[in-house]
Short mmCIF file of C-alpha atoms in Angstrom, two decimals:
data_model
loop_
_atom_site.label_atom_id
_atom_site.label_comp_id
_atom_site.label_asym_id
_atom_site.label_seq_id
_atom_site.Cartn_x
_atom_site.Cartn_y
_atom_site.Cartn_z
CA GLY A 225 -19.48 -140.73 -67.81
CA ASP A 226 -20.72 -141.31 -71.34
CA ALA A 227 -23.29 -138.73 -72.43
CA VAL A 228 -24.76 -137.17 -75.56
CA ARG A 229 -25.53 -133.43 -75.53
CA THR A 230 -27.22 -131.25 -78.14
CA LEU A 231 -26.61 -127.49 -78.20
CA VAL A 232 -29.05 -125.22 -80.02
CA LEU A 233 -26.71 -122.64 -81.55
CA ALA A 234 -29.22 -120.61 -83.59
CA PRO A 235 -32.90 -120.82 -84.48
CA GLY A 236 -33.26 -124.05 -86.45
CA PHE A 237 -29.59 -125.11 -86.09
CA ALA A 238 -28.05 -127.47 -83.55
CA ASP A 239 -24.90 -129.47 -82.87
CA THR A 240 -24.78 -132.87 -81.15
CA LYS A 241 -21.70 -134.50 -79.68
CA ARG A 242 -20.97 -137.46 -77.46
CA ARG A 243 -18.51 -137.19 -74.59
CA ALA A 244 -16.67 -140.06 -72.93
CA LEU A 245 -15.18 -138.85 -69.65
CA GLU A 246 -13.16 -140.64 -66.99
CA ALA A 247 -11.87 -138.83 -63.90
CA ARG A 248 -9.84 -140.22 -61.02
CA ARG A 249 -9.17 -138.26 -57.84
CA LEU A 250 -7.04 -139.08 -54.81
CA ALA A 251 -7.39 -136.81 -51.78
CA ALA A 252 -6.08 -136.78 -48.22
CA THR A 253 -6.59 -134.55 -45.17
CA ALA A 254 -4.81 -134.32 -41.82
CA LEU A 255 -6.48 -132.36 -39.01
CA LEU A 256 -5.29 -131.36 -35.52
CA ASP A 257 -7.78 -130.03 -32.98
CA ALA A 258 -6.28 -129.16 -29.60
CA PRO A 259 -6.45 -126.68 -26.70
CA GLY A 260 -4.77 -123.39 -27.51
CA PRO A 261 -1.65 -121.94 -25.88
CA ALA A 262 -1.75 -121.44 -22.13
CA LEU A 263 -3.41 -118.01 -22.11
CA PRO A 264 -5.85 -116.51 -19.61
CA TRP A 265 -8.48 -116.56 -22.34
CA GLY A 266 -8.06 -120.26 -23.02
CA GLY A 267 -9.21 -121.14 -26.49
CA ARG A 268 -8.66 -123.83 -29.06
CA VAL A 269 -6.53 -124.27 -32.16
CA THR A 270 -7.58 -126.20 -35.26
CA ALA A 271 -4.96 -126.72 -37.95
CA GLY A 272 -4.53 -129.01 -40.88
CA VAL A 273 -3.27 -129.74 -44.36
CA GLU A 274 -4.96 -131.29 -47.36
CA GLY A 275 -3.95 -132.34 -50.83
CA SER A 276 -5.45 -133.89 -53.93
CA ALA A 277 -4.46 -135.13 -57.36
CA THR A 278 -7.00 -135.41 -60.18
CA ARG A 279 -6.54 -136.87 -63.65
CA MET A 280 -9.23 -136.50 -66.32
CA GLU A 281 -9.42 -138.29 -69.68
CA SER A 282 -11.88 -136.61 -72.05
CA ARG A 283 -12.89 -137.60 -75.59
CA TYR A 284 -15.51 -136.02 -77.87
CA PHE A 285 -17.20 -137.62 -80.87
CA ALA A 286 -19.15 -135.63 -83.48
CA LEU A 287 -22.61 -137.09 -84.09
CA LEU A 288 -24.75 -134.59 -86.00
CA THR A 289 -24.95 -130.92 -87.01
CA GLY A 290 -27.73 -129.17 -88.88
CA GLY A 291 -31.37 -128.16 -88.87
CA PRO A 292 -34.63 -130.00 -88.12
CA ASP A 293 -34.59 -131.85 -91.47
CA ALA A 294 -31.10 -133.22 -90.82
CA TYR A 295 -32.15 -134.49 -87.39
CA ALA A 296 -35.40 -135.98 -88.68
CA ALA A 297 -33.57 -137.93 -91.41
CA ALA A 298 -30.59 -139.01 -89.30
CA PRO A 299 -30.13 -142.73 -88.58
CA ALA A 300 -29.09 -144.04 -85.17
CA PRO A 301 -26.04 -141.95 -84.22
CA GLY A 302 -23.67 -144.80 -83.32
CA ARG A 303 -20.30 -144.03 -81.77
CA GLY A 304 -19.57 -140.91 -83.81
CA THR A 305 -16.44 -139.44 -85.41
CA PRO A 306 -13.48 -138.58 -83.09
CA ASP A 307 -13.46 -134.81 -82.66
CA GLU A 308 -11.32 -133.82 -79.66
CA ALA A 309 -9.36 -135.68 -76.98
CA GLY A 310 -6.93 -134.93 -74.20
CA THR A 311 -5.80 -135.39 -70.62
CA GLY A 312 -6.23 -132.83 -67.88
CA THR A 313 -4.63 -132.83 -64.43
CA ARG A 314 -5.16 -130.80 -61.28
CA HIS A 315 -2.83 -130.94 -58.28
CA ALA A 316 -3.84 -128.99 -55.21
CA ALA A 317 -2.56 -128.51 -51.66
CA ALA A 318 -3.63 -126.32 -48.78
CA ALA A 319 -2.75 -125.52 -45.17
CA PHE A 320 -5.15 -123.88 -42.75
CA VAL A 321 -5.34 -122.78 -39.12
CA ARG A 322 -8.08 -121.38 -36.87
CA TRP A 323 -7.59 -120.02 -33.34
CA GLU A 324 -10.66 -119.53 -31.18
CA LEU A 325 -10.44 -117.39 -28.02
CA HIS A 326 -12.90 -116.74 -25.17
CA PRO A 327 -12.09 -113.43 -23.44
CA SER A 328 -15.29 -113.80 -21.41
CA ALA A 329 -18.30 -116.06 -21.07
CA ARG A 330 -20.19 -113.92 -23.59
CA VAL A 331 -17.46 -113.17 -26.14
CA ARG A 332 -15.78 -115.48 -28.62
CA LEU A 333 -13.06 -114.39 -31.05
CA SER A 334 -11.67 -116.34 -33.98
CA LEU A 335 -8.60 -115.75 -36.13
CA GLY A 336 -7.49 -117.91 -39.00
CA GLY A 337 -6.31 -118.28 -42.52
CA ARG A 338 -5.82 -120.68 -45.40
CA LEU A 339 -3.02 -120.99 -47.95
CA ASP A 340 -3.93 -122.66 -51.27
CA TRP A 341 -1.67 -123.92 -54.06
CA LEU A 342 -3.09 -125.14 -57.34
CA ARG A 343 -1.58 -126.42 -60.59
CA ASP A 344 -3.63 -127.25 -63.70
CA ALA A 345 -2.43 -128.73 -66.98
CA TRP A 346 -3.94 -129.92 -70.26
CA ALA A 347 -2.25 -132.26 -72.75
CA PRO A 348 -4.11 -132.73 -76.08
CA ARG A 349 -4.20 -136.03 -77.93
CA ALA A 350 -5.03 -136.80 -81.55
CA PRO A 351 -7.05 -135.49 -83.29
CA SER A 352 -6.75 -132.35 -81.13
CA ASP A 353 -4.39 -129.52 -82.05
CA PRO A 354 -1.10 -129.87 -80.09
CA ALA A 355 -1.06 -126.07 -79.75
CA THR A 356 -3.95 -126.29 -77.27
CA ALA A 357 -1.64 -127.58 -74.53
CA ALA A 358 -1.79 -125.31 -71.49
CA GLU A 359 -0.86 -125.13 -67.84
CA ALA A 360 -1.21 -122.66 -64.97
CA GLU A 361 -0.19 -122.37 -61.34
CA HIS A 362 -1.73 -120.24 -58.60
CA THR A 363 -1.16 -119.52 -54.91
CA ALA A 364 -3.53 -117.62 -52.62
CA LEU A 365 -3.68 -116.62 -48.95
CA SER A 366 -7.14 -116.18 -47.40
CA PRO A 367 -7.14 -114.68 -43.87
CA ARG A 368 -10.29 -114.38 -41.76
CA ALA A 369 -11.30 -112.88 -38.39
CA GLY A 370 -14.57 -112.81 -36.49
CA VAL A 371 -16.27 -111.98 -33.20
CA ASN A 372 -19.42 -113.39 -31.59
CA VAL A 373 -21.04 -111.61 -28.61
CA GLN A 374 -23.97 -112.70 -26.48
CA TYR A 375 -25.67 -109.34 -25.94
CA ALA A 376 -28.71 -110.59 -24.04
CA ARG A 377 -29.40 -113.46 -21.65
CA GLY A 378 -32.43 -113.68 -19.44
CA ALA A 379 -35.42 -115.75 -18.46
CA GLY A 380 -37.00 -116.92 -21.68
CA HIS A 381 -34.77 -115.12 -24.16
CA GLU A 382 -31.16 -114.74 -25.34
CA GLY A 383 -29.42 -113.03 -28.24
CA TRP A 384 -26.13 -113.13 -30.12
CA ALA A 385 -24.49 -110.65 -32.49
CA TYR A 386 -21.59 -111.44 -34.78
CA ALA A 387 -19.28 -109.86 -37.32
CA SER A 388 -16.57 -111.26 -39.57
CA VAL A 389 -14.19 -110.09 -42.26
CA GLY A 390 -12.12 -112.16 -44.63
CA ARG A 391 -10.80 -112.97 -48.07
CA SER A 392 -11.95 -115.82 -50.32
CA PHE A 393 -10.42 -117.72 -53.24
CA LYS A 394 -12.07 -119.83 -55.95
CA ALA A 395 -10.41 -121.44 -58.95
CA ALA A 396 -12.09 -122.22 -62.25
CA THR A 397 -13.20 -125.82 -62.73
CA PRO A 398 -11.17 -128.07 -65.07
CA ASP A 399 -14.01 -127.96 -67.60
CA GLN A 400 -14.13 -124.14 -67.54
CA LEU A 401 -10.39 -124.18 -68.26
CA PHE A 402 -9.94 -127.07 -70.68
CA ASP A 403 -13.23 -128.52 -71.95
CA ARG A 404 -12.59 -129.09 -75.67
CA ARG A 405 -16.15 -129.48 -76.91
CA THR A 406 -16.04 -127.64 -80.24
CA ILE A 407 -18.88 -125.49 -81.55
CA PRO A 408 -19.18 -124.83 -85.31
CA VAL A 409 -19.30 -121.15 -86.35
CA PRO A 410 -19.54 -119.57 -89.85
CA PHE A 411 -16.26 -117.63 -89.54
CA GLU A 412 -12.62 -118.41 -88.91
CA PRO A 413 -11.46 -120.57 -87.23
CA PHE A 414 -14.90 -122.10 -88.04
CA ARG A 415 -15.15 -123.71 -84.63
CA LEU A 416 -14.55 -122.56 -81.05
CA THR A 417 -14.75 -123.77 -77.46
CA VAL A 418 -16.43 -122.19 -74.43
CA SER A 419 -13.49 -123.12 -72.17
CA ASN A 420 -10.71 -120.62 -71.54
CA PRO A 421 -7.28 -121.84 -70.35
CA GLU A 422 -6.33 -118.25 -69.47
CA LEU A 423 -8.96 -117.97 -66.72
CA ARG A 424 -7.61 -116.63 -63.44
CA PRO A 425 -9.01 -117.61 -60.02
CA GLN A 426 -11.53 -115.21 -58.53
CA TYR A 427 -10.86 -113.42 -55.24
CA GLY A 428 -13.26 -111.78 -52.82
CA THR A 429 -12.82 -109.50 -49.83
CA GLY A 430 -15.85 -108.93 -47.69
CA TRP A 431 -17.59 -108.61 -44.37
CA GLU A 432 -20.73 -109.96 -42.74
CA ALA A 433 -22.60 -108.84 -39.63
CA GLY A 434 -25.79 -109.99 -38.04
CA ALA A 435 -27.78 -110.96 -34.97
CA ARG A 436 -29.98 -113.81 -33.80
CA HIS A 437 -32.46 -113.64 -30.94
CA ARG A 438 -34.32 -116.59 -29.38
CA VAL A 439 -37.53 -116.13 -27.41
CA ALA A 440 -39.52 -118.72 -25.45
CA LEU A 441 -43.18 -118.47 -26.47
CA SER A 442 -44.50 -121.06 -24.01
CA PRO A 443 -43.27 -124.24 -22.35
CA GLY A 444 -42.00 -126.38 -25.23
CA ALA A 445 -42.27 -123.69 -27.91
CA GLU A 446 -39.81 -121.02 -29.03
CA ALA A 447 -39.09 -118.60 -31.87
CA SER A 448 -35.82 -117.36 -33.32
CA LEU A 449 -35.37 -114.13 -35.26
CA SER A 450 -32.30 -113.47 -37.41
CA LEU A 451 -31.00 -110.54 -39.45
CA ALA A 452 -27.77 -110.32 -41.42
CA ALA A 453 -26.06 -107.97 -43.86
CA TYR A 454 -23.04 -108.62 -46.06
CA GLN A 455 -20.82 -107.16 -48.76
CA VAL A 456 -18.20 -108.86 -50.94
CA GLU A 457 -15.90 -107.09 -53.40
CA MET A 458 -14.96 -109.57 -56.11
CA ARG A 459 -11.94 -109.46 -58.40
CA ASP A 460 -11.69 -111.57 -61.57
CA GLU A 461 -15.12 -113.10 -60.94
CA LEU A 462 -15.78 -116.10 -63.20
CA ASP A 463 -18.57 -115.52 -65.71
CA PHE A 464 -19.81 -116.61 -69.14
CA ASP A 465 -19.63 -114.02 -71.95
CA VAL A 466 -22.42 -114.60 -74.49
CA GLU A 467 -20.88 -112.30 -77.13
CA ARG A 468 -17.56 -114.17 -77.10
CA PHE A 469 -19.29 -117.44 -76.18
CA ARG A 470 -16.69 -118.45 -73.62
CA TYR A 471 -15.88 -118.20 -69.93
CA VAL A 472 -14.17 -114.97 -68.89
CA ASN A 473 -13.00 -113.06 -65.82
CA LEU A 474 -15.01 -109.99 -64.90
CA GLY A 475 -12.76 -107.13 -63.80
CA ARG A 476 -14.59 -106.13 -60.63
CA SER A 477 -17.99 -106.78 -59.07
CA ARG A 478 -19.73 -106.08 -55.77
CA HIS A 479 -22.28 -108.25 -53.96
CA ARG A 480 -24.41 -106.66 -51.24
CA GLY A 481 -27.36 -108.12 -49.43
CA VAL A 482 -29.64 -108.31 -46.42
CA GLU A 483 -31.22 -111.52 -45.13
CA ALA A 484 -33.96 -111.90 -42.52
CA GLY A 485 -35.67 -114.96 -41.14
CA VAL A 486 -37.89 -116.36 -38.43
CA ASP A 487 -38.07 -119.94 -37.09
CA VAL A 488 -40.82 -121.26 -34.82
CA ALA A 489 -40.79 -124.68 -33.17
CA GLY A 490 -43.04 -126.42 -30.68
CA GLY A 491 -43.30 -130.13 -30.03
CA ARG A 492 -42.99 -131.95 -33.36
CA TRP A 493 -44.21 -128.92 -35.30
CA ALA A 494 -41.85 -126.33 -36.80
CA GLY A 495 -41.97 -123.61 -39.41
CA PHE A 496 -39.78 -120.96 -40.96
CA ALA A 497 -39.85 -117.99 -43.31
CA ALA A 498 -36.90 -116.17 -44.86
CA LEU A 499 -36.33 -113.25 -47.22
CA SER A 500 -33.15 -112.26 -49.03
CA VAL A 501 -32.60 -109.00 -50.88
CA GLN A 502 -29.33 -108.63 -52.77
CA ARG A 503 -27.59 -106.48 -55.35
CA ALA A 504 -24.76 -107.93 -57.43
CA GLU A 505 -23.33 -105.36 -59.84
CA GLN A 506 -20.43 -104.89 -62.19
CA ARG A 507 -17.87 -102.30 -61.09
CA ARG A 508 -15.86 -101.81 -64.29
CA GLY A 509 -16.32 -101.73 -68.05
CA GLU A 510 -19.16 -100.53 -70.24
CA HIS A 511 -21.78 -102.11 -67.97
CA ALA A 512 -20.44 -100.71 -64.70
CA GLY A 513 -23.25 -100.17 -62.21
CA ARG A 514 -25.55 -102.72 -63.86
CA ALA A 515 -26.63 -105.94 -62.18
CA LEU A 516 -24.89 -109.22 -62.93
CA LYS A 517 -27.09 -111.52 -64.97
CA ALA A 518 -28.97 -114.57 -63.68
CA ILE A 519 -28.72 -113.51 -60.00
CA PRO A 520 -32.17 -112.90 -58.45
CA ALA A 521 -32.48 -109.65 -56.50
CA HIS A 522 -35.15 -111.18 -54.25
CA THR A 523 -35.54 -114.68 -52.85
CA ALA A 524 -38.20 -115.78 -50.37
CA ALA A 525 -38.76 -119.18 -48.77
CA ALA A 526 -41.17 -120.63 -46.25
CA GLY A 527 -41.77 -124.10 -44.93
CA VAL A 528 -43.36 -126.27 -42.28
CA ASP A 529 -42.47 -129.55 -40.56
CA ALA A 530 -45.50 -131.53 -39.43
CA PRO A 531 -45.92 -134.87 -37.63
CA LEU A 532 -47.68 -137.81 -39.28
CA PRO A 533 -49.11 -140.98 -37.73
CA ALA A 534 -46.79 -143.82 -36.66
CA GLY A 535 -43.85 -141.50 -36.02
CA ALA A 536 -43.59 -140.30 -39.60
CA ALA A 537 -42.97 -136.66 -40.50
CA LEU A 538 -43.69 -134.35 -43.42
CA ALA A 539 -41.70 -131.27 -44.48
CA VAL A 540 -42.88 -128.89 -47.20
CA THR A 541 -40.91 -125.89 -48.49
CA ALA A 542 -41.86 -123.24 -51.04
CA THR A 543 -39.20 -121.04 -52.68
CA ARG A 544 -39.75 -117.95 -54.83
CA ALA A 545 -37.03 -116.05 -56.77
CA TRP A 546 -37.55 -112.98 -58.95
CA ARG A 547 -36.00 -109.83 -60.47
CA ALA A 548 -33.05 -111.36 -62.37
CA TRP A 549 -31.59 -110.20 -65.70
CA LEU A 550 -30.67 -112.26 -68.76
CA ASP A 551 -28.05 -109.92 -70.22
CA ASP A 552 -25.21 -107.68 -69.07
CA ALA A 553 -26.99 -104.54 -70.33
CA ASN A 554 -30.04 -105.31 -68.13
CA THR A 555 -32.57 -105.09 -70.97
CA LEU A 556 -34.09 -108.61 -70.72
CA ARG A 557 -35.70 -110.05 -67.60
CA LEU A 558 -35.40 -113.68 -66.56
CA PRO A 559 -38.94 -114.76 -65.53
CA GLY A 560 -39.38 -115.32 -61.82
CA TRP A 561 -40.14 -118.82 -60.58
CA THR A 562 -41.69 -120.68 -57.66
CA ARG A 563 -40.80 -124.21 -56.60
CA VAL A 564 -42.33 -126.51 -53.97
CA ASP A 565 -40.28 -129.31 -52.40
CA ALA A 566 -41.45 -131.98 -49.96
CA ARG A 567 -39.93 -134.70 -47.79
CA VAL A 568 -41.61 -137.60 -45.98
CA THR A 569 -39.70 -139.56 -43.32
CA VAL A 570 -40.94 -142.90 -41.97
CA PRO A 571 -39.35 -144.92 -39.13
CA ALA A 572 -38.37 -148.49 -39.97
CA GLY A 573 -36.92 -150.22 -36.93
CA ARG A 574 -33.68 -148.45 -36.02
CA ALA A 575 -33.55 -146.74 -39.39
CA ARG A 576 -35.58 -144.05 -41.11
CA VAL A 577 -36.69 -144.20 -44.73
CA TRP A 578 -37.18 -140.87 -46.48
CA VAL A 579 -38.59 -139.79 -49.81
CA GLU A 580 -37.86 -136.33 -51.21
CA ALA A 581 -39.67 -134.68 -54.09
CA PHE A 582 -37.98 -131.65 -55.62
CA ASN A 583 -40.20 -129.40 -57.76
CA LEU A 584 -43.16 -131.37 -56.45
CA LEU A 585 -45.68 -129.61 -58.73
CA GLY A 586 -43.55 -130.19 -61.85
CA ARG A 587 -43.33 -126.49 -62.71
CA ALA A 588 -41.38 -125.53 -65.85
CA TYR A 589 -38.91 -122.73 -65.13
CA SER A 590 -35.37 -121.61 -65.93
CA VAL A 591 -32.65 -120.30 -63.62
CA THR A 592 -30.52 -118.85 -66.44
CA GLY A 593 -30.42 -118.23 -70.17
CA TYR A 594 -28.98 -115.92 -72.81
CA PRO A 595 -30.09 -113.99 -75.91
CA ASP A 596 -28.89 -115.03 -79.36
CA SER A 597 -25.85 -112.93 -80.26
CA ALA A 598 -27.08 -112.51 -83.87
CA ASP A 599 -30.74 -111.90 -83.02
CA PRO A 600 -31.35 -110.59 -79.47
CA SER A 601 -35.10 -111.17 -79.88
CA VAL A 602 -34.37 -114.91 -79.68
CA VAL A 603 -33.63 -116.09 -76.13
CA TYR A 604 -32.34 -119.51 -75.12
CA TYR A 605 -33.37 -120.73 -71.67
CA PHE A 606 -31.73 -123.49 -69.67
CA PRO A 607 -34.66 -125.37 -68.11
CA ALA A 608 -34.38 -126.46 -64.50
CA ALA A 609 -35.09 -130.07 -63.59
CA GLY A 610 -38.71 -131.16 -63.53
CA ARG A 611 -40.17 -133.26 -60.75
CA THR A 612 -37.31 -135.24 -59.18
CA LEU A 613 -37.65 -138.03 -56.62
CA GLN A 614 -34.95 -139.19 -54.24
CA VAL A 615 -35.23 -142.12 -51.83
CA GLY A 616 -32.85 -142.98 -49.01
CA VAL A 617 -32.30 -144.74 -45.71
CA SER A 618 -30.54 -143.21 -42.71
CA THR A 619 -29.44 -144.77 -39.44
CA GLY A 620 -27.84 -143.39 -36.33
CA SER A 621 -27.75 -143.55 -32.57
#
């Protein structure tokens, strides 16, 4: 990649830098899927290992810093002045296993786990400060267990209920750890970075339970109803601290939610509607009990798939998200937003050509933002993408 990015740091003051980035990644996976041990319940075992090695070369060039007058008078930026450079590496390996059992025709059990190992390192190069070299190593075990029960089966309807419990693991990205894009500030050390090489991986322990029921409405038409609830207790959740202007680990947080949906299908027509209500809150610190920022409390979506002439098809989806906060103290609301997406698929011989339009109506909205640390009345929003088109061809038997 070779990109220029401008950050607005204060009202009427910005900083522009160019980044040249090259990343190479080699990954391999080995998977074994076989019948389980000779038990009365039968079953199946899936096990495997995976590994990867990534090397990243990153260089920053300073182009321009200042107010509107400086930008208006600036000539073509050119290559820029070398600002920061270095090499980052990530080596990762994992082993996983999943055992699925069938005590009866209506019950399925699953047991499994995953062991992850991760090593990150950063080596600065001139003109970067050699003292910014850093490395870290982490190991995590993530067990999981679940049960799926068919509670109803009859003429024209059937239902399943499920429950699962497990532990999750997520490491910070290399950029969150080592990105050396400097930001000028009017106090020592007079420049800082948003990356944080001391970031720890985040861990989560949680459960999920739900049910899904299918009902035949008429020959060739059916409806499915679903309901689910979940809770995840997070430790060291990765977040961005506006006051310190860098990535940090939150001590503790809790995510709770309920999701409900309905799907209806008949012939070449189909439709769905879904609603999600969630509460993500901090569990420690001065903002304990307050909602995490930029996470909508409510999300609703609905869509329809409709046939078109000559075997073509149209799919339209509308999504609405609202009740999100911009700050940790929950004093500033992030405006809700609505987006409409569409997809048209047309047969072409043995292939199908499709065109997708995201944010079809070109609405201007933001999914996150933050208040200025010096003047909270000034809020910076990160705009979402405008109308985006994507074209593709798919084939298959």
